[in-house]
mmCIF file of N, CA and C in Angstrom:
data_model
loop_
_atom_site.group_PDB
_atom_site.id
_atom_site.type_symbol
_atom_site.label_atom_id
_atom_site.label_comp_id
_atom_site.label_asym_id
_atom_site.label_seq_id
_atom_site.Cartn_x
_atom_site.Cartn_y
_atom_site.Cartn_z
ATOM 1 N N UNK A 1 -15.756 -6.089 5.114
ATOM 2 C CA UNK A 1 -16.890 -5.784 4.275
ATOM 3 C C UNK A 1 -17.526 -4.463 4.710
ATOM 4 N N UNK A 2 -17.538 -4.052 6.120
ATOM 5 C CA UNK A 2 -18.134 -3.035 6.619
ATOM 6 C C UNK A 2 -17.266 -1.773 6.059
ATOM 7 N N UNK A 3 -15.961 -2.099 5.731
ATOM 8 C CA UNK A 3 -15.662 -0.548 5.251
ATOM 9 C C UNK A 3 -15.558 -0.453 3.868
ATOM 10 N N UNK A 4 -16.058 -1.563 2.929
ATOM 11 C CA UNK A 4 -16.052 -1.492 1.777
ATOM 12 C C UNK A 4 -17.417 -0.845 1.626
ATOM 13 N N UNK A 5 -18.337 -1.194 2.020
ATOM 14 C CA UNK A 5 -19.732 -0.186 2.217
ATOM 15 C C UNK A 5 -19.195 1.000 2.640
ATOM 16 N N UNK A 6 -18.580 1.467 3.566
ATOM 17 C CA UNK A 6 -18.445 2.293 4.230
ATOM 18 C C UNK A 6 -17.654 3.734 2.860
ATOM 19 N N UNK A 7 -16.992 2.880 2.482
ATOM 20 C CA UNK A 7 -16.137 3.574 0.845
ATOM 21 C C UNK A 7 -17.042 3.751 0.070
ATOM 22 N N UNK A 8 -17.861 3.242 -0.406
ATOM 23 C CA UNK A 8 -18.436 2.758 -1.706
ATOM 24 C C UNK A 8 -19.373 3.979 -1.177
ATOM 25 N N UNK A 9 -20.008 4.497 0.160
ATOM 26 C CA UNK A 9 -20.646 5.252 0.495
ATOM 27 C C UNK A 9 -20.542 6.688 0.493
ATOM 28 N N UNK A 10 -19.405 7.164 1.191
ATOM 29 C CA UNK A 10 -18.220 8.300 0.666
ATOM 30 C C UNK A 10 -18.151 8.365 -0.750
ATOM 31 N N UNK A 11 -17.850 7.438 -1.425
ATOM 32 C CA UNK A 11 -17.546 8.076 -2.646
ATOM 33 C C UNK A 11 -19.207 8.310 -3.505
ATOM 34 N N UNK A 12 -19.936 7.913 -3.650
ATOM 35 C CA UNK A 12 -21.667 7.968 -3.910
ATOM 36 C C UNK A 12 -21.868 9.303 -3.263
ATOM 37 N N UNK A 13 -21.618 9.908 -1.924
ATOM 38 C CA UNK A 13 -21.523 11.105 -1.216
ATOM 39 C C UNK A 13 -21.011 12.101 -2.275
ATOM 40 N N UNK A 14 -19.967 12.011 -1.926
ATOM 41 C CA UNK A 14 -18.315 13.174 -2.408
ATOM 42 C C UNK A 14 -19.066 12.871 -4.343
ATOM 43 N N UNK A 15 -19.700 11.850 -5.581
ATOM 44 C CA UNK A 15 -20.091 12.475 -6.733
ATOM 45 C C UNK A 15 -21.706 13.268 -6.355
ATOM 46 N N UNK A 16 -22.066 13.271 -5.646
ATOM 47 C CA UNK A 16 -23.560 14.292 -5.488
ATOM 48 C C UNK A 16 -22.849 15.077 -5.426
ATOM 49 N N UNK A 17 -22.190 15.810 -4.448
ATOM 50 C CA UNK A 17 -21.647 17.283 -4.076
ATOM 51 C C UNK A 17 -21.275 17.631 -5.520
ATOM 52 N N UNK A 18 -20.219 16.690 -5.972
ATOM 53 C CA UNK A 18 -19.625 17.347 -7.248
ATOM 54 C C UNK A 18 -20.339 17.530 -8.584
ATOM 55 N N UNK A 19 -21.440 16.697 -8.323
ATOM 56 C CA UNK A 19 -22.710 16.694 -9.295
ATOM 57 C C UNK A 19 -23.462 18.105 -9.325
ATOM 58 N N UNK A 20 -23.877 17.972 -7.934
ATOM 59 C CA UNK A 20 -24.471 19.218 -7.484
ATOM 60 C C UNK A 20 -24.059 20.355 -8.099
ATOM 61 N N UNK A 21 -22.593 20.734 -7.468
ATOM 62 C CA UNK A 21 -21.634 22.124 -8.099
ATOM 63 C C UNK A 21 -21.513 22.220 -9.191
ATOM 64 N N UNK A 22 -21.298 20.989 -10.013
ATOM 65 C CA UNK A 22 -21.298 21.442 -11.716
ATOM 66 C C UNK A 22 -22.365 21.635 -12.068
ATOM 67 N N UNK A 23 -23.804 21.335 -11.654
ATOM 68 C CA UNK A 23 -24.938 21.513 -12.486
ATOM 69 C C UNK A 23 -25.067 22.850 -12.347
ATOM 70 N N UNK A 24 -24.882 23.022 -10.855
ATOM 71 C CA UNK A 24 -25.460 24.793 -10.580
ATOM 72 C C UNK A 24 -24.378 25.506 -11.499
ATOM 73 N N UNK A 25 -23.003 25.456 -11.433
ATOM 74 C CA UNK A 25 -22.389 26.273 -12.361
ATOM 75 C C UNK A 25 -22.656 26.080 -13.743
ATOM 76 N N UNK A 26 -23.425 25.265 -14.559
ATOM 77 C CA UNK A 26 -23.663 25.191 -15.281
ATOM 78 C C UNK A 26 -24.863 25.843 -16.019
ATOM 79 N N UNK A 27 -25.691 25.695 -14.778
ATOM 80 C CA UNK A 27 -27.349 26.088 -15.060
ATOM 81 C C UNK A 27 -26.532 28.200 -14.885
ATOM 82 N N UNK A 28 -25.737 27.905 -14.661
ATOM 83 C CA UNK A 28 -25.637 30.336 -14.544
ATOM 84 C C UNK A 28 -25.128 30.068 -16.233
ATOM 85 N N UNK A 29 -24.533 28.954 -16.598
ATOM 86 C CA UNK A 29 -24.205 29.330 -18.026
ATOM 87 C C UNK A 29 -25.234 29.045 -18.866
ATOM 88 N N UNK A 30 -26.331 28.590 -18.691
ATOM 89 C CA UNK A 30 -27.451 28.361 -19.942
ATOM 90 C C UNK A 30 -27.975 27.015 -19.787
ATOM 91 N N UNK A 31 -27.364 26.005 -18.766
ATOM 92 C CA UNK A 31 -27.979 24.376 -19.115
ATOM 93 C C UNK A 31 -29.049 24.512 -18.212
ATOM 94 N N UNK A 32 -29.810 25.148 -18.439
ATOM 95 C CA UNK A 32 -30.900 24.780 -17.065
ATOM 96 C C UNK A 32 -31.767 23.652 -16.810
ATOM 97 N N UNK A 33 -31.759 22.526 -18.126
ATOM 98 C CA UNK A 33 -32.397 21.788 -18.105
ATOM 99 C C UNK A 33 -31.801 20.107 -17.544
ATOM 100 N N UNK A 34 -30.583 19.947 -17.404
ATOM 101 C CA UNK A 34 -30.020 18.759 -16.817
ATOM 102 C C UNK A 34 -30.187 18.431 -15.184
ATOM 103 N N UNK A 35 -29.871 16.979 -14.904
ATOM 104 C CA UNK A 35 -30.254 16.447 -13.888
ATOM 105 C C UNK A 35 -28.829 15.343 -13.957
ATOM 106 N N UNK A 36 -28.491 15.174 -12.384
ATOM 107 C CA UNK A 36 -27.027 14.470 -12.162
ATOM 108 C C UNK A 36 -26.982 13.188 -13.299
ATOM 109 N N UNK A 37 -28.069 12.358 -13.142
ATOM 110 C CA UNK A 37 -28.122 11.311 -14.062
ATOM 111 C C UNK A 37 -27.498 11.978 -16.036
ATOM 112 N N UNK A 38 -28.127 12.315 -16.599
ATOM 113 C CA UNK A 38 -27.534 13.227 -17.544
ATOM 114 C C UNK A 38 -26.606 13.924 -17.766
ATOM 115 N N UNK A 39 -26.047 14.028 -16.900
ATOM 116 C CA UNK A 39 -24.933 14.697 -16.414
ATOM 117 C C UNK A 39 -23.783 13.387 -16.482
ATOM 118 N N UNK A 40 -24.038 12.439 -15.910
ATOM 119 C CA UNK A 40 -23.386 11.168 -15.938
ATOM 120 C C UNK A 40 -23.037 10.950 -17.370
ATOM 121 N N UNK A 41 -24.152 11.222 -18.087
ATOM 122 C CA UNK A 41 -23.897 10.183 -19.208
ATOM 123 C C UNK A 41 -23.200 11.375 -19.985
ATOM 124 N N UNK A 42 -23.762 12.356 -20.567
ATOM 125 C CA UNK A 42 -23.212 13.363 -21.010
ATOM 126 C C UNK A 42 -21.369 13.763 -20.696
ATOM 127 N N UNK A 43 -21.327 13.615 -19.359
ATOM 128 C CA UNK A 43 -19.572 13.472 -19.353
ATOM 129 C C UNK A 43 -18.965 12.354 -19.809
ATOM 130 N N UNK A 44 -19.491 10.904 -19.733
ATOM 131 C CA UNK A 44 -18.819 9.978 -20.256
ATOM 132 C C UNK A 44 -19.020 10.173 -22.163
ATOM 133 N N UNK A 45 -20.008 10.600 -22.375
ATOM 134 C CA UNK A 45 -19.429 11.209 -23.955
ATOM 135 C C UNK A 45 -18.654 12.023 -24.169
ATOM 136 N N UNK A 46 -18.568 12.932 -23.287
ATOM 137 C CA UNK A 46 -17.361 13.758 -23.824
ATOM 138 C C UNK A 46 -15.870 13.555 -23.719
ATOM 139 N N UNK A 47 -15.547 12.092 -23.046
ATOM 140 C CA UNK A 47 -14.340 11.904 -23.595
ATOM 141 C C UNK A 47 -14.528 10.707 -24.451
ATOM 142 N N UNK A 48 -15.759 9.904 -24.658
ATOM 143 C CA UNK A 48 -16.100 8.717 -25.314
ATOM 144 C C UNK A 48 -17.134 9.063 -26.180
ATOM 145 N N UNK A 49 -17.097 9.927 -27.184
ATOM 146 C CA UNK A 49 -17.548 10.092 -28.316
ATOM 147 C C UNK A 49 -17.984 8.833 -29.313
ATOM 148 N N UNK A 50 -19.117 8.701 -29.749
ATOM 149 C CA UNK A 50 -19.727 7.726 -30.532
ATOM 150 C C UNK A 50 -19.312 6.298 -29.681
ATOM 151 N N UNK A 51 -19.830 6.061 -28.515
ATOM 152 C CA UNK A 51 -20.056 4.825 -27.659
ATOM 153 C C UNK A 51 -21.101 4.408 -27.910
ATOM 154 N N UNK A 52 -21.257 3.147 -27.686
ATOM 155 C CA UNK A 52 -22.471 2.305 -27.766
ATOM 156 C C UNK A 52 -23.452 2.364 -26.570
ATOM 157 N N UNK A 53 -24.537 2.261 -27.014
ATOM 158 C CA UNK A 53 -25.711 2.392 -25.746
ATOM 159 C C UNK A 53 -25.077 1.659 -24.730
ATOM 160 N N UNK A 54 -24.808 -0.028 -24.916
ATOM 161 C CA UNK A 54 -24.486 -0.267 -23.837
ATOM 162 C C UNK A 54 -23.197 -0.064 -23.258
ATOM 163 N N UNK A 55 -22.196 0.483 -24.094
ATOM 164 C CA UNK A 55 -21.141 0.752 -23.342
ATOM 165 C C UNK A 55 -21.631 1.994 -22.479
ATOM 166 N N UNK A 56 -22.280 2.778 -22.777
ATOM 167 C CA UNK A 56 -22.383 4.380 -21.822
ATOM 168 C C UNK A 56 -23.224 3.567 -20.476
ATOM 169 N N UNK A 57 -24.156 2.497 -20.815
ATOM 170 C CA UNK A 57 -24.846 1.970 -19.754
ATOM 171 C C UNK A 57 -23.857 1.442 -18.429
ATOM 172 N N UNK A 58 -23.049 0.613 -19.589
ATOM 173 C CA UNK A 58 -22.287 -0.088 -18.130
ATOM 174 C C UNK A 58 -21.238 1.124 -17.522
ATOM 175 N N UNK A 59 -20.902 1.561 -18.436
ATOM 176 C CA UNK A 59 -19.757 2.967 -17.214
ATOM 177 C C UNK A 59 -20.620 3.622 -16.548
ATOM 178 N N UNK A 60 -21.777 4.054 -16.599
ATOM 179 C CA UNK A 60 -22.396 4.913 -15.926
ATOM 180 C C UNK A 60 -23.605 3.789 -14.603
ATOM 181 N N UNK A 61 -23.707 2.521 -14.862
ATOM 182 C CA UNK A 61 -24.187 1.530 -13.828
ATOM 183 C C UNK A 61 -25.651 2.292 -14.064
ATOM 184 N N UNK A 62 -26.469 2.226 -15.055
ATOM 185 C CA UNK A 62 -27.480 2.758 -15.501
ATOM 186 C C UNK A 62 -28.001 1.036 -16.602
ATOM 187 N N UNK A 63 -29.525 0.816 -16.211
ATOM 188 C CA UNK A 63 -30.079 0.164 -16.787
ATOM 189 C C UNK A 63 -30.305 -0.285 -18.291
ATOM 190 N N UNK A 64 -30.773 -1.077 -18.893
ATOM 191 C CA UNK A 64 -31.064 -0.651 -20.604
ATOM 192 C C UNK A 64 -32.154 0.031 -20.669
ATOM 193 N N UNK A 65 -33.248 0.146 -20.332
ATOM 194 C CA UNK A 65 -34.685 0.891 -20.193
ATOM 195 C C UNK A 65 -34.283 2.096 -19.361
ATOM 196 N N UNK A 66 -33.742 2.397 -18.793
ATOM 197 C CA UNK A 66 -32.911 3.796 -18.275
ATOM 198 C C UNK A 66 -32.225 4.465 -19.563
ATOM 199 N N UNK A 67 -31.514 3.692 -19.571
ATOM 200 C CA UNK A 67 -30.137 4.235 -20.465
ATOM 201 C C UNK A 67 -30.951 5.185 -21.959
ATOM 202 N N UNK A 68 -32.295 3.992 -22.290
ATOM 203 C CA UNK A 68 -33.330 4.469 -23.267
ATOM 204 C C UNK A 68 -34.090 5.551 -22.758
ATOM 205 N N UNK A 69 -34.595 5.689 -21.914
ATOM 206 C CA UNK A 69 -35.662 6.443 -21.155
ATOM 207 C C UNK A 69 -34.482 8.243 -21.557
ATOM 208 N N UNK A 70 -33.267 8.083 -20.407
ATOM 209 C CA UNK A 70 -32.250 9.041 -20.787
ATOM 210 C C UNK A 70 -31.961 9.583 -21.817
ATOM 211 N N UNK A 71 -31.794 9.011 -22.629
ATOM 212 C CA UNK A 71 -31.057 9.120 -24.119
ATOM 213 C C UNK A 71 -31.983 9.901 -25.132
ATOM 214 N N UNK A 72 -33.279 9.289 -24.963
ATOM 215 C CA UNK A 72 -34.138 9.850 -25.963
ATOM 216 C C UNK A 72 -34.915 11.319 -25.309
ATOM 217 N N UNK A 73 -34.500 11.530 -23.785
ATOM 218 C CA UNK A 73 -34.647 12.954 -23.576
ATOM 219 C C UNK A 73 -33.772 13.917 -23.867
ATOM 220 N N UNK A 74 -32.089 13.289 -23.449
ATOM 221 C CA UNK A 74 -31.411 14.001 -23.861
ATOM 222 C C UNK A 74 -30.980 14.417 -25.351
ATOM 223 N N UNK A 75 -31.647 13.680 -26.205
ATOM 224 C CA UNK A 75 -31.818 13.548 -27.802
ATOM 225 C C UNK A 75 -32.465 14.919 -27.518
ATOM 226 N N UNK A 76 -33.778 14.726 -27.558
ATOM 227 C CA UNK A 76 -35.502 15.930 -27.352
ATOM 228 C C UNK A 76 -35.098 17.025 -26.967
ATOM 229 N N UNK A 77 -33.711 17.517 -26.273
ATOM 230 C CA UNK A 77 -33.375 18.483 -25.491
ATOM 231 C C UNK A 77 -31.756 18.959 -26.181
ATOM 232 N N UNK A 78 -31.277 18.155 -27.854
ATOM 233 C CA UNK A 78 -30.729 18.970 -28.755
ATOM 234 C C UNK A 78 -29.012 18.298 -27.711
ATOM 235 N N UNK A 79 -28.730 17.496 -27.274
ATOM 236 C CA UNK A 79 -27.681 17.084 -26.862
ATOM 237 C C UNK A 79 -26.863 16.286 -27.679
ATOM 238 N N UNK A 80 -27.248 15.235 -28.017
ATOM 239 C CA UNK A 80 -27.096 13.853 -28.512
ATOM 240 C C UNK A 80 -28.002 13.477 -29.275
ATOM 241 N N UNK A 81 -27.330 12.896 -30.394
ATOM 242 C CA UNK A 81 -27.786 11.811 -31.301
ATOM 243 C C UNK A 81 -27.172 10.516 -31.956
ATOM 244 N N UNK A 82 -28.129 10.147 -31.817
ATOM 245 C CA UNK A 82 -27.918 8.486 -32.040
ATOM 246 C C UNK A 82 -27.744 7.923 -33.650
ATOM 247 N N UNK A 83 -26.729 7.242 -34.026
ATOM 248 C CA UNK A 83 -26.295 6.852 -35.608
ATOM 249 C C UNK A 83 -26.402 5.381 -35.632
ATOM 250 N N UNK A 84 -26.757 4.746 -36.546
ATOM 251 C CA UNK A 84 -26.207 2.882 -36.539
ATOM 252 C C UNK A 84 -24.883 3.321 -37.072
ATOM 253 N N UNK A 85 -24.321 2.356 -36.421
ATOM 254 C CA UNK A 85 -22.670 1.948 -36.624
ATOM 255 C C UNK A 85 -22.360 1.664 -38.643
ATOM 256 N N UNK A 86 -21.950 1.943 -39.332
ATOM 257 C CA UNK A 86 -21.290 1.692 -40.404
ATOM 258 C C UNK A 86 -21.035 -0.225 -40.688
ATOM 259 N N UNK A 87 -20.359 -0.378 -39.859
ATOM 260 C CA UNK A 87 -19.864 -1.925 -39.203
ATOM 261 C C UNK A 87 -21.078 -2.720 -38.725
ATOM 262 N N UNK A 88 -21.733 -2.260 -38.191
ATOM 263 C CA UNK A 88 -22.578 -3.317 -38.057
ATOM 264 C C UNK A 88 -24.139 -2.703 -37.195
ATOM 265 N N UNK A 89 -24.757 -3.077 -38.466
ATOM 266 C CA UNK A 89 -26.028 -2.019 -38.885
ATOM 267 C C UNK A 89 -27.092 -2.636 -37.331
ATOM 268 N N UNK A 90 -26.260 -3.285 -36.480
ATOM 269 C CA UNK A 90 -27.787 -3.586 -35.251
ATOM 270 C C UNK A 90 -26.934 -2.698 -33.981
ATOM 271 N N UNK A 91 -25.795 -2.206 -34.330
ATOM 272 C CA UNK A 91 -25.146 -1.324 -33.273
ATOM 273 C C UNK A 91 -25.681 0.315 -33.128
ATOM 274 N N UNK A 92 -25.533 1.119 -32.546
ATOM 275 C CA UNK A 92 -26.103 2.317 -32.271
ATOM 276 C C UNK A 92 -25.102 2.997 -31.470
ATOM 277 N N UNK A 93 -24.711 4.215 -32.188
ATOM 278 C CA UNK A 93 -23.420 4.656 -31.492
ATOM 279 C C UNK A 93 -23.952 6.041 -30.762
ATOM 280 N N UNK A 94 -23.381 6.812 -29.996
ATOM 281 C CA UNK A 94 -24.241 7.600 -29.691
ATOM 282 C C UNK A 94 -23.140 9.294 -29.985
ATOM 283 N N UNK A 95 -23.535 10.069 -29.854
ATOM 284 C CA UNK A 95 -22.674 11.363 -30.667
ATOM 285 C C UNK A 95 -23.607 12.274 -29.798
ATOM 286 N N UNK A 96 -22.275 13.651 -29.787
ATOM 287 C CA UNK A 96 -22.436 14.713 -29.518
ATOM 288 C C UNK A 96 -23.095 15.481 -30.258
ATOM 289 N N UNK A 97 -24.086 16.405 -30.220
ATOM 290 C CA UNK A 97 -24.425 17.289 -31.455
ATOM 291 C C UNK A 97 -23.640 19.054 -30.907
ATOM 292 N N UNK A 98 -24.104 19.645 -31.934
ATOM 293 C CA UNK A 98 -23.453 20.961 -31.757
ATOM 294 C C UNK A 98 -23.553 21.388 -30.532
ATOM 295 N N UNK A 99 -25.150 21.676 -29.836
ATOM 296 C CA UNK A 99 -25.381 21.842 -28.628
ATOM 297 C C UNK A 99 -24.358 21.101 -27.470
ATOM 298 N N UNK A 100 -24.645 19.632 -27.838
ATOM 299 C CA UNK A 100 -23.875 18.468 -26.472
ATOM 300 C C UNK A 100 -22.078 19.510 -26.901
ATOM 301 N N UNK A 101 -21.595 19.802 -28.013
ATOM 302 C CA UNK A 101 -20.146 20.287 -27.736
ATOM 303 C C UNK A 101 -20.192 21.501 -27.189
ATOM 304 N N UNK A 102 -21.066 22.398 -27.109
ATOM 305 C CA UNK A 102 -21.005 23.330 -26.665
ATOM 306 C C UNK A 102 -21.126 22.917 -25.044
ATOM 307 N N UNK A 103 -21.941 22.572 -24.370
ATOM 308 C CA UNK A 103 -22.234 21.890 -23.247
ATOM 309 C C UNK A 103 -20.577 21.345 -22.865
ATOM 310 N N UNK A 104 -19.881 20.525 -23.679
ATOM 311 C CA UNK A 104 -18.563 19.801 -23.179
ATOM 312 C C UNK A 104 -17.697 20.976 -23.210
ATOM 313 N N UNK A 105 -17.547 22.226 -23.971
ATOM 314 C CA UNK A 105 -16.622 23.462 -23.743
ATOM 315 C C UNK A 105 -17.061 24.253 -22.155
ATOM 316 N N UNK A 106 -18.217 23.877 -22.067
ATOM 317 C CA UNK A 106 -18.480 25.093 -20.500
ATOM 318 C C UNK A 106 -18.119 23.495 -19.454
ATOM 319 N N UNK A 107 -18.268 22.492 -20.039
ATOM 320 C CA UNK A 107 -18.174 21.878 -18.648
ATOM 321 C C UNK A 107 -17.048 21.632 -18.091
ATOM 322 N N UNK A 108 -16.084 21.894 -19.352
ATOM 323 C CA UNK A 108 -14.204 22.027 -19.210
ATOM 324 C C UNK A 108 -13.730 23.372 -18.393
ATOM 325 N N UNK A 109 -14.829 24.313 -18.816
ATOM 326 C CA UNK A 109 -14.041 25.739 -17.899
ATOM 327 C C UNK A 109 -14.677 25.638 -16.726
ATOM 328 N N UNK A 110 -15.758 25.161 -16.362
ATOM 329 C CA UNK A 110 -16.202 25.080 -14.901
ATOM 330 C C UNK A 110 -15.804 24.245 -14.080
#
């Protein structure tokens, strides 16, 4: 059990650093406004386009009152927006906007 903490710790380590480095290379390209958390969620959209609140919640181990709190800043800040599902009008899918693709093209070259 002690080195499963011990892993689980390293790796929580080793995504800050890498958190860290992409934000700063990011913030020289124009994002100056993100934070690692956002950053979380924002990469899991960009290969999971129109996910459900709670699916982005559980990949990213982020709360439902988080996941809300997040979402509707990163909405306010021209990233993401939120659609009801077609299929079933109590679902909420969540989408890239022009900005969030532009954001997923610099975060591919950095």
């Amino acid at each position: 059990m002690k080195h499963l903490a011990r892993i689980g710790g390293l790796a929580k380590k080793t995504f800050r650093i890498y958190s860290r480095q992409l934000l700063s290379l990011l913030e020289k390209r124009g994002f100056t406004d993100l934070r690692p958390s956002f950053l979380e969620i924002l990469l899991y959209l960009c290969s999971h386009e129109g996910a459900s609140i709670k699916d982005i919640g559980k990949a990213c181990g982020l709360k439902k009152q988080t996941m809300t709190s997040h979402l509707n800043e990163l909405s306010q800040r021209g990233y993401l927006q939120r659609k009801t599902s077609p299929k079933d009008k109590r679902l909420q899918q969540v989408f890239l906007t022009e900005y969030g693709r532009k954001f997923k093209l610099n975060a591919k070259e950095v």
